[in-house]
Coordinates of C-alpha atoms and ligand atoms in Angstrom, one line a residue:
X206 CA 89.5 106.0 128.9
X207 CA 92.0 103.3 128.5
X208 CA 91.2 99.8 129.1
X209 CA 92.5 98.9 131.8
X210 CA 89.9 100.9 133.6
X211 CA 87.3 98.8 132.3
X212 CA 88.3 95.9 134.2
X213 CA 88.1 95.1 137.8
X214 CA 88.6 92.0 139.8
X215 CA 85.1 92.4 141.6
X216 CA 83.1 90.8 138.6
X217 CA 80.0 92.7 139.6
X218 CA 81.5 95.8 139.0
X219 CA 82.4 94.7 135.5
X220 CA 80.3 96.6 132.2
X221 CA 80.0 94.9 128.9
X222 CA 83.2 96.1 126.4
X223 CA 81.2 98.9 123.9
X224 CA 82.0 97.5 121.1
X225 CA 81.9 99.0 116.6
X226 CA 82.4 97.0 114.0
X227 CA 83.1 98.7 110.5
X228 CA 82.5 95.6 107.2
X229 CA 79.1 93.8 107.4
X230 CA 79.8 91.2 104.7
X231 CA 80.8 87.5 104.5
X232 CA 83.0 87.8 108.3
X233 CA 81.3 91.1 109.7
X234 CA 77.5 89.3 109.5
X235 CA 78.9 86.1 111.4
X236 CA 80.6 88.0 114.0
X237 CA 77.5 90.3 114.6
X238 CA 75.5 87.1 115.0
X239 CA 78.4 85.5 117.1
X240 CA 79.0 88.6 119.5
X241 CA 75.2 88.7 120.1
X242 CA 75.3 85.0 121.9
X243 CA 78.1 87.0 124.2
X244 CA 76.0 89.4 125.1
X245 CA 76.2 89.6 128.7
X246 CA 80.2 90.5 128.4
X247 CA 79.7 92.9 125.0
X248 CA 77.4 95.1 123.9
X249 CA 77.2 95.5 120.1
X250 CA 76.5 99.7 119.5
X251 CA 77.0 100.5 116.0
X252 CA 77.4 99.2 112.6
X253 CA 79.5 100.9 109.4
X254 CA 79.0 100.0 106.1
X255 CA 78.9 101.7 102.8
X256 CA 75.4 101.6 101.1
X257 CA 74.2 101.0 104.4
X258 CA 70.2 101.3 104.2
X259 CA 70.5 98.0 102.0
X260 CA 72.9 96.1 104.8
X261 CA 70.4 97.1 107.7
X262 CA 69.1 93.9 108.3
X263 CA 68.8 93.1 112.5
X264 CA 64.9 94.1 113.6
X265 CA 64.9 92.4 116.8
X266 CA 68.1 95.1 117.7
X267 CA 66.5 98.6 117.2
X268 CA 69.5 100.0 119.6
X269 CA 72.1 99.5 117.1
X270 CA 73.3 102.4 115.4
X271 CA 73.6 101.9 111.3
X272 CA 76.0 104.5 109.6
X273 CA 78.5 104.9 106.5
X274 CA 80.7 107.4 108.5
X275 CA 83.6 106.0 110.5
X276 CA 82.8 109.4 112.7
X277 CA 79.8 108.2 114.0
X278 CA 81.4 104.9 114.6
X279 CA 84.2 106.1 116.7
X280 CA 82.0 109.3 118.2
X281 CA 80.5 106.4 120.1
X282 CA 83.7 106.3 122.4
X283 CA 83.7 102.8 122.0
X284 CA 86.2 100.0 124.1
X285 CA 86.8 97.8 120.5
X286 CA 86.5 99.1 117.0
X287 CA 86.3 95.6 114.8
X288 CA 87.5 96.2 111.0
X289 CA 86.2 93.7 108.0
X290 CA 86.3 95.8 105.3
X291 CA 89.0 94.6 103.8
X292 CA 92.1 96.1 101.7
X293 CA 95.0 98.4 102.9
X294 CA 92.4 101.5 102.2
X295 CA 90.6 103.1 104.2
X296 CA 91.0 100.6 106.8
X297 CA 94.9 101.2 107.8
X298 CA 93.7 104.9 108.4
X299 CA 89.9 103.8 110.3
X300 CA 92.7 101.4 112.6
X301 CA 95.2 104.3 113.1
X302 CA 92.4 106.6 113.8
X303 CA 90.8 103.8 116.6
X304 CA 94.5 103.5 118.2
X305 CA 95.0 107.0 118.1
X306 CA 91.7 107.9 120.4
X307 CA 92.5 104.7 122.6
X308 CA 90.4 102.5 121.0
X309 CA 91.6 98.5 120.9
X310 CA 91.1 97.4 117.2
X311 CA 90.8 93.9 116.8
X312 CA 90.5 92.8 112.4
X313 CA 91.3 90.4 110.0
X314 CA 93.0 92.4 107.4
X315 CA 95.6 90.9 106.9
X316 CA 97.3 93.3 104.1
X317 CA 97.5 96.2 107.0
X318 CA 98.7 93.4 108.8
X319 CA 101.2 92.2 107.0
X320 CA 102.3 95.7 105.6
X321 CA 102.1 97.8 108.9
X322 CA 101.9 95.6 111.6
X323 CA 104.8 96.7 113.6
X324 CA 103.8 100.4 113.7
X325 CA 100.7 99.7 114.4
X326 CA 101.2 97.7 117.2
X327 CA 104.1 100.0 118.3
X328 CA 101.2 102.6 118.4
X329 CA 98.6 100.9 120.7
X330 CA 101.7 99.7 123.1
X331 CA 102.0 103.5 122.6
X332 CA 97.8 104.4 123.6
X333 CA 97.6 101.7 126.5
X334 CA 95.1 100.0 124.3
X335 CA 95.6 96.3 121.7
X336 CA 95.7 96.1 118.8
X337 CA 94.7 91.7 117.6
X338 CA 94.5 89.9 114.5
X339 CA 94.0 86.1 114.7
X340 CA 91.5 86.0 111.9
X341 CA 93.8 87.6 109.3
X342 CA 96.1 84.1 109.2
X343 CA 94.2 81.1 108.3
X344 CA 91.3 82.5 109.1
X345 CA 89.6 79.8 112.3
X346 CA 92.9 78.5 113.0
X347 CA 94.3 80.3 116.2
X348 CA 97.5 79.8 115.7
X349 CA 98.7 83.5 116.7
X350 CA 97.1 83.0 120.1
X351 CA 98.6 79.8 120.3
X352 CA 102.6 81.0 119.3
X353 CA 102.1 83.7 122.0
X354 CA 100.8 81.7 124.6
X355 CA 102.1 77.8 124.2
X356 CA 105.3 78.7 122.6
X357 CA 106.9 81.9 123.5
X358 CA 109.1 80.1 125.8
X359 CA 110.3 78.5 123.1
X360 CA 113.0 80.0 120.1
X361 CA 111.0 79.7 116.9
X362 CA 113.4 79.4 114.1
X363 CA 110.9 78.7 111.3
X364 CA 107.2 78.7 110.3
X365 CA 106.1 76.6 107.0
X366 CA 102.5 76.0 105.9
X367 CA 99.6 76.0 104.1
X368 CA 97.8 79.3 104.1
X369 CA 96.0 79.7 100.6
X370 CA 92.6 77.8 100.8
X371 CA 91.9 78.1 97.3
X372 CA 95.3 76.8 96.3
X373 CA 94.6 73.7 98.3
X374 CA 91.9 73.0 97.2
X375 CA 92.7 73.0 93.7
X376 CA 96.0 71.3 94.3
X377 CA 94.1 68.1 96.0
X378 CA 91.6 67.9 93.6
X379 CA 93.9 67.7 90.8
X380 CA 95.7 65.0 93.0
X381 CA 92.4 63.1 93.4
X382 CA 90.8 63.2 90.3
X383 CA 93.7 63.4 88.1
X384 CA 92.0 66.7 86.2
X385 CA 94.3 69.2 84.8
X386 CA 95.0 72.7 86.5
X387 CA 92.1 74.9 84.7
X388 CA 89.2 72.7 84.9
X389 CA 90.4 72.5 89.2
X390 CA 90.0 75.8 89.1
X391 CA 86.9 76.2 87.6
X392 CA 85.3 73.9 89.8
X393 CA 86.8 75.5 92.5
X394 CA 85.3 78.8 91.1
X395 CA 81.7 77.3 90.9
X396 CA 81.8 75.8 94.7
X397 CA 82.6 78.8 96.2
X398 CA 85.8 77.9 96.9
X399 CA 87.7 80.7 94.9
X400 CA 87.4 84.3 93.6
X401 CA 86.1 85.2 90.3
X402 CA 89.8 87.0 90.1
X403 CA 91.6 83.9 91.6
X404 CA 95.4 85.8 90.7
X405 CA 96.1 86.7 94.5
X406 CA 95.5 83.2 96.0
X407 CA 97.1 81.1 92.5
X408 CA 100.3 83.3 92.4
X409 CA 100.8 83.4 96.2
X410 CA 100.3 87.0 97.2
X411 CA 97.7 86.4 99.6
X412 CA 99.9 83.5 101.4
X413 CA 103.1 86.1 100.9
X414 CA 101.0 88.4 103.5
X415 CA 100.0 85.8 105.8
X416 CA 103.9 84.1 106.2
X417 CA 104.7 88.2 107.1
X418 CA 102.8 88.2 109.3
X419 CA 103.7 85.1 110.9
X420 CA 107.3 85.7 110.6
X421 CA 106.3 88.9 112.9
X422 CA 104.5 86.9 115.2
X423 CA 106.9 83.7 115.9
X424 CA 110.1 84.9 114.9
X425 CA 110.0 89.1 115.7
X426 CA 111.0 90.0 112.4
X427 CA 109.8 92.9 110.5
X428 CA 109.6 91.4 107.3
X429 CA 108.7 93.2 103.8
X430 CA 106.3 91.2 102.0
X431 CA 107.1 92.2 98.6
X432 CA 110.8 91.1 99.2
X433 CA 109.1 87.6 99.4
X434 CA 109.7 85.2 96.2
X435 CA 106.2 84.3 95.4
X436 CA 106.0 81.5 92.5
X437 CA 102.4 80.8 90.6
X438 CA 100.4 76.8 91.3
X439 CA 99.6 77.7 88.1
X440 CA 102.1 76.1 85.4
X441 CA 101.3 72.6 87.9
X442 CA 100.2 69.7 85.9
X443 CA 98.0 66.6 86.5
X444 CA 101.0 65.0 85.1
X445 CA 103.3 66.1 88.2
X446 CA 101.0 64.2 90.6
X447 CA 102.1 60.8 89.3
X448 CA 105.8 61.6 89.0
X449 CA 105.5 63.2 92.5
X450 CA 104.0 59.9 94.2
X451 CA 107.5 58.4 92.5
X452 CA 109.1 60.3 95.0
X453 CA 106.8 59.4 98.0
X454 CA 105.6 62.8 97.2
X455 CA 102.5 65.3 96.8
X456 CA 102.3 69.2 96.1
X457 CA 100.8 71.6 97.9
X458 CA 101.2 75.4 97.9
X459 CA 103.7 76.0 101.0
X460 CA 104.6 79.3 102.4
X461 CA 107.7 79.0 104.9
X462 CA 109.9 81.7 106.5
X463 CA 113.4 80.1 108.4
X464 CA 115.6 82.7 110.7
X465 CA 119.2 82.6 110.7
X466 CA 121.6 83.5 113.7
X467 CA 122.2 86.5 112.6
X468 CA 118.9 88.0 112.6
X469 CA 118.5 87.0 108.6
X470 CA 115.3 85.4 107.3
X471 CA 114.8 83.3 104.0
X472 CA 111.2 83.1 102.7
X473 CA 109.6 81.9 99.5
X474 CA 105.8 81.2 98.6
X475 CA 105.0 78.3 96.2
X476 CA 103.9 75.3 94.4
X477 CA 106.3 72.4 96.5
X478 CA 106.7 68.6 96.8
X479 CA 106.0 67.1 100.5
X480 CA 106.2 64.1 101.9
X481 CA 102.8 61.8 101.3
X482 CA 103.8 61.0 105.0
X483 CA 104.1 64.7 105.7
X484 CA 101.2 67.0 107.7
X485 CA 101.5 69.0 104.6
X486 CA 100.2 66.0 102.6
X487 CA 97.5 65.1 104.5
X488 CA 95.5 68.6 104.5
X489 CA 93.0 68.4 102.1
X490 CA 90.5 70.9 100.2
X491 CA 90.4 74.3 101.8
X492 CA 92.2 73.4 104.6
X493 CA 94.6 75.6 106.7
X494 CA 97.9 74.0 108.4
X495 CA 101.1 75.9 110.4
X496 CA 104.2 74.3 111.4
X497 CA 105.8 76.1 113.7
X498 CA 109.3 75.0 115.1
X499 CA 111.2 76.0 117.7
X500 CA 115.1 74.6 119.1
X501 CA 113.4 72.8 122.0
X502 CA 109.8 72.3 121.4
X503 CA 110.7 71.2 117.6
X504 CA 107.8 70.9 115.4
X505 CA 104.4 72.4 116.6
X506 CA 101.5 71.7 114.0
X507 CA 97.9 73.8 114.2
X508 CA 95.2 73.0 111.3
X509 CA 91.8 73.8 110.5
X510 CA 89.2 76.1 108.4
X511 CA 91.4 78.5 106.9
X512 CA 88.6 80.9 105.8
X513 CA 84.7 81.3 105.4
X514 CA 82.2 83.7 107.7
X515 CA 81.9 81.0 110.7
X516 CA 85.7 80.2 111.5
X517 CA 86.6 84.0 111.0
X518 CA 84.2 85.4 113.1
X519 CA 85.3 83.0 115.3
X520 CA 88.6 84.2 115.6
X521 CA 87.5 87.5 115.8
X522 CA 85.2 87.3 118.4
X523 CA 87.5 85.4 120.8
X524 CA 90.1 88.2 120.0
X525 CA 86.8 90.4 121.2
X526 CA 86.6 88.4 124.7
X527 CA 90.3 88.2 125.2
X528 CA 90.1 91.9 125.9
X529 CA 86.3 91.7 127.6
X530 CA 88.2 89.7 129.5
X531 CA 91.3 91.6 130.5
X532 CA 93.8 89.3 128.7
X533 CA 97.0 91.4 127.9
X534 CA 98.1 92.8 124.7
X535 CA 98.5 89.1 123.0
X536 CA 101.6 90.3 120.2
X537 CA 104.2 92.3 121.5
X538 CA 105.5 95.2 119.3
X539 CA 108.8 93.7 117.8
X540 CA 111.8 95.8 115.8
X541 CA 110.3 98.4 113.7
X542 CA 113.3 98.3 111.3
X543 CA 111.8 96.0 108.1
X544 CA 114.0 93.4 106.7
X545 CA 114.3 92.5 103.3
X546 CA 114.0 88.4 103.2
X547 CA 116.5 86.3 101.2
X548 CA 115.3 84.7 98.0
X549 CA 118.1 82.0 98.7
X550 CA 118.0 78.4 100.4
X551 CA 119.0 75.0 99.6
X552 CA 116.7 72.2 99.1
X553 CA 116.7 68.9 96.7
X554 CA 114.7 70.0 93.3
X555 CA 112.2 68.0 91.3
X556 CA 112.2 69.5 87.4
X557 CA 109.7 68.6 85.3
X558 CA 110.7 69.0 81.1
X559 CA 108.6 68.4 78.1
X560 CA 110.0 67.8 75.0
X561 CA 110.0 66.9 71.4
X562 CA 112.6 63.8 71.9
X563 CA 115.1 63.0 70.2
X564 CA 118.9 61.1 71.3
X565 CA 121.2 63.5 73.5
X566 CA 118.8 65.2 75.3
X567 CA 119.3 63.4 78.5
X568 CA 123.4 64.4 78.3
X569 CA 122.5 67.6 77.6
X570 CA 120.4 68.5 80.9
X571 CA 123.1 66.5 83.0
X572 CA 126.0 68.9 81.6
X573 CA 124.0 72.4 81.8
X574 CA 123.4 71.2 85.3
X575 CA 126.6 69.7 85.8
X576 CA 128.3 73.4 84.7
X577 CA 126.2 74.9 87.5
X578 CA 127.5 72.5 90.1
X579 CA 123.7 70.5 90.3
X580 CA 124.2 66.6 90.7
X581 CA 121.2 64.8 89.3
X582 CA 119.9 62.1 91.5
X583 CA 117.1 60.5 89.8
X584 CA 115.6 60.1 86.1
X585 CA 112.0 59.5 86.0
X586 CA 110.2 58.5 82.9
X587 CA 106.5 57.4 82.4
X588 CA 105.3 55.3 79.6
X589 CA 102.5 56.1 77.0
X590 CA 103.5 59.9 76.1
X591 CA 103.8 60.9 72.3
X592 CA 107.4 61.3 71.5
X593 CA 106.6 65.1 70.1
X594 CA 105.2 66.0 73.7
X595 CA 107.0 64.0 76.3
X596 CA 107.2 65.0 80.0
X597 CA 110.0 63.7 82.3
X598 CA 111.2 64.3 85.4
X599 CA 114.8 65.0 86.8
X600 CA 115.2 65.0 90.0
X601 CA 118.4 66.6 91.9
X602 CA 120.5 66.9 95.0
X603 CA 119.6 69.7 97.7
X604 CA 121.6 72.5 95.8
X605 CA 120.8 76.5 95.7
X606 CA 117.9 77.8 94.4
X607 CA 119.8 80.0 92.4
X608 CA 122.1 77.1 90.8
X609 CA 119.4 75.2 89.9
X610 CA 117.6 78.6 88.2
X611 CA 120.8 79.4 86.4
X612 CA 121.2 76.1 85.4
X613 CA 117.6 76.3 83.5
X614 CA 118.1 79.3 81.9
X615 CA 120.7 78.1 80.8
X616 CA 118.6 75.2 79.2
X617 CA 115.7 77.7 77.8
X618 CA 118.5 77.9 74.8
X619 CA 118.1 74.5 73.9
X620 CA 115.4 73.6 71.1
X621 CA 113.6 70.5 72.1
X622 CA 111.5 72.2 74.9
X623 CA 107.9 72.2 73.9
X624 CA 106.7 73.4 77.4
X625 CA 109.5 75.6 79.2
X626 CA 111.1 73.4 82.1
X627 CA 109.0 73.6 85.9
X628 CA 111.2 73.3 88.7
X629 CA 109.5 72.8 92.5
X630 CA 111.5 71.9 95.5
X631 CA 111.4 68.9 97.7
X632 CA 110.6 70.2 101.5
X633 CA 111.9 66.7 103.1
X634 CA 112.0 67.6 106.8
X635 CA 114.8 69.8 107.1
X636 CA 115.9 70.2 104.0
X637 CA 114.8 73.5 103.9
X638 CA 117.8 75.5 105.0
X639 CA 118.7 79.4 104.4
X640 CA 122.2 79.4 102.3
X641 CA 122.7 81.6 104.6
X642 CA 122.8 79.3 108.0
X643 CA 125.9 77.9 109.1
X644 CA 127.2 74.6 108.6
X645 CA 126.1 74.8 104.7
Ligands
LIG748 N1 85.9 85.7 104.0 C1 86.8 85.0 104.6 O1 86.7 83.7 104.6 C2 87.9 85.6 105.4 C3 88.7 84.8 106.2 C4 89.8 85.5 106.9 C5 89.9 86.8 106.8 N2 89.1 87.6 106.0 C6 89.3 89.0 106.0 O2 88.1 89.6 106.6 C7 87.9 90.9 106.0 C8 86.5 90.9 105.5 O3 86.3 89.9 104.5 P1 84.8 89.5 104.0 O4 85.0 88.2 103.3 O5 83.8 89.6 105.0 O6 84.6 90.7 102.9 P2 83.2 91.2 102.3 O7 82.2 90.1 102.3 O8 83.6 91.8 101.0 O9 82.8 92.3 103.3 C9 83.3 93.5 103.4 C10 82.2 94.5 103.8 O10 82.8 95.8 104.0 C11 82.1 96.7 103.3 N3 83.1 97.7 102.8 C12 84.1 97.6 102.0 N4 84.8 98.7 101.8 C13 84.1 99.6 102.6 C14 84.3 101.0 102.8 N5 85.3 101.7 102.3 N6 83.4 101.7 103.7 C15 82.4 101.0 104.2 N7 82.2 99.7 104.0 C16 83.0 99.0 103.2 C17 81.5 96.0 102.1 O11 80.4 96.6 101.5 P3 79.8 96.2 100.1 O12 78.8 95.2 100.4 O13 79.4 97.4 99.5 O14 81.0 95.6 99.3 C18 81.1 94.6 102.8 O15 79.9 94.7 103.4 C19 89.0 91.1 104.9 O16 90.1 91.7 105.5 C20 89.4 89.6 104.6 O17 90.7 89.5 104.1 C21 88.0 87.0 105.3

């Protein structure tokens, strides 16, 4: 049975949408309690999880079948198979499987997501059934629904935002209290607020799959994630904070993808400096925030709770009454042809270098960067540093990326580094721009 015969303009005719749900953790528990208070347009009807006889925990719903065989879950010919458990495997094969039969998936995964998207939605188009995702980018936020249905008139020519909310949260804390990078972390660790492993949030992979996705969703591309520069939050110093607010600056982690004319994207993940008058700037702790902008609408902003069971299941479950309620397929298959995105774009650059000083070290940096075509704007130098272990900061003209990273290795030769030169760039409003785009 596809959906469509589920659904019939006489309301009275209307069944509740069957629905599985394979993942009863941290998300799957608060969108089992959350599709219970929606009972009168779904019916819950079975429940996957490994290890299950210690997950059975719902007395007061004997009717719900408990099972750690995907089998059983879809042998219950249900409307909506919901995945939370996480990781490309098994799940990419439980969502194929779902699609195959007919089955609408709706998840929050975003590593199938972001990895096989496209096919997968391709294949549902395919079965008559949907295939929907809001929960797997920033989490409570809806901005998928809200690209498809507010902005599709529009063309989207770039997303940008803050995706990770560990990394922000680490970020504005260093900013606030002035603590250095580990002891943020560690705090952040001990609230709940990142992973005992925090490498996939700190280094940007987890953000990498969540602009892919995105980049899918508001600009149709197809886009590889691992061709995605991702650059660590970790080498960021409490030191940068201060030097940054010389520039009418904070940083934040920032994901952004920007489209060319020609059907190119450009996308990096990293550590950034934003405008203290920015939206960027003002989203604080674990925080989510998308930009999305488009050549009439310009800049579109959604924010919110990026992660945690209540926002999630959230998401989810609205995903689970868009099709109770007959919505259409909310993201269109796109190109199935993946794209590699370009490393390169333009911006201004803030360098941070700590040395052991001595005279001629200033006209040393200005020539390497001079060679490499990279005109130096500003000089900024705090006070009260030890000579042996003195940070400054040069700050430069919107150059190319990969000037300004030839231009430092170039420097790694010299001998007065004592920590190895940290380069961010400076997202001023439209200063991001893909070498690549005309008019540069
Ligand atoms: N947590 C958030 O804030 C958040 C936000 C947005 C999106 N998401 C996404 O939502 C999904 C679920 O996240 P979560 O935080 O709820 O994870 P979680 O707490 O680890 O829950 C996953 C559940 O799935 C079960 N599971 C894992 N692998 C399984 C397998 N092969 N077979 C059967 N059961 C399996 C786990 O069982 P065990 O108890 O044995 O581990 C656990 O109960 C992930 O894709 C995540 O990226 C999470």
């Amino acid at each position: 049975m596809t959906n469509e015969h589920l659904y019939s303009t006489d309301m009275s005719e209307k069944r509740p949408l069957r629905v599985v749900l394979a993942g009863f953790g941290t998300v799957g528990q608060s969108v089992v309690r959350l599709l219970r208070s929606h009972h009168s347009e779904v019916e819950l009807v079975a429940i996957c999880n490994r290890n299950v006889a210690r997950k059975q925990s719902l007395p007061d719903a004997p009717e719900i079948i408990w099972t750690e065989s995907i089998d059983d879950l879809l042998a219950q010919r249900p409307d909506v198979f919901i995945e939370l458990i996480g990781r490309r495997s098994p799940a990419e094969s439980w969502i194929t499987r779902a699609l195959n039969a007919g089955i609408s998936v709706v998840t929050a995964n975003k590593q199938v997501i972001a990895e096989c998207g496209p096919s997968l939605l391709s294949l549902a188009a395919t079965m008559g059934c949907q295939l929907r995702f809001e929960a797997a980018v920033a989490g409570g936020v809806p901005v998928i629904r809200g690209i498809e249905s507010g902005l599709v008139a529009d063309h989207l020519t770039g997303v940008s935002g803050i995706l990770n909310g560990t990394c922000n949260y680490i970020l504005t804390r260093m900013e606030a209290a002035g603590i250095p990078f580990d002891d943020a972390l560690r705090e952040a660790q001990r609230l709940g607020f990142a992973e005992a492993d925090p490498g996939d949030d700190i280094d940007g992979l987890d953000a990498r799959a969540k602009i892919a996705i995105l980049a899918m969703v508001a600009l149709g591309a197809a886009v590889t994630p691992a061709s995605i520069v991702c650059r660590s939050i970790s080498p960021v110093a409490a030191v940068d904070f201060p030097y940054a607010r010389h520039l009418d600056c904070t940083i934040r982690q920032v994901a952004w993808v920007t489209a060319d004319d020609s059907g190119g994207v450009s996308a990096r993940v990293g550590p950034a400096l934003v405008p203290m008058s920015s939206a960027l700037a003002r989203a604080q702790g674990s925080e989510n925030l998308v930009i999305v902008t488009g050549r009439s609408g310009g800049d579109t902003t959604f924010g919110g709770r990026g992660a945690g069971g209540g926002p999630s299941a959230v998401a989810v479950v609205s995903d689970v009454l868009a099709i109770a309620r007959g919505a259409n397929a909310a993201v269109r298959p796109g190109p199935l042809t993946a794209i590699t995105a370009s490393p390169d774009f333009s911006a201004p650059f803030y360098v941070r270098f700590t040395i052991n000083d001595r005279p001629g070290i200033i006209a040393a940096i200005a020539s390497a960067f001079a060679r490499h075509d990279v005109n130096i704007d500003a000089v900024l130098q705090e006070p009260g540093y030890p000579a042996d272990r003195r940070p400054f900061v040069v700050s430069v003209e919107a150059s190319p990326v990969a000037a300004v990273e030839r231009a430092l290795a170039e420097m790694t030769t010299f001998d007065f580094h004592v920590i190895a030169p940290f380069a961010m760039p400076v997202l001023v409003s439209a200063a991001i721009r893909s070498s690549a785009s005309p008019g540069q």
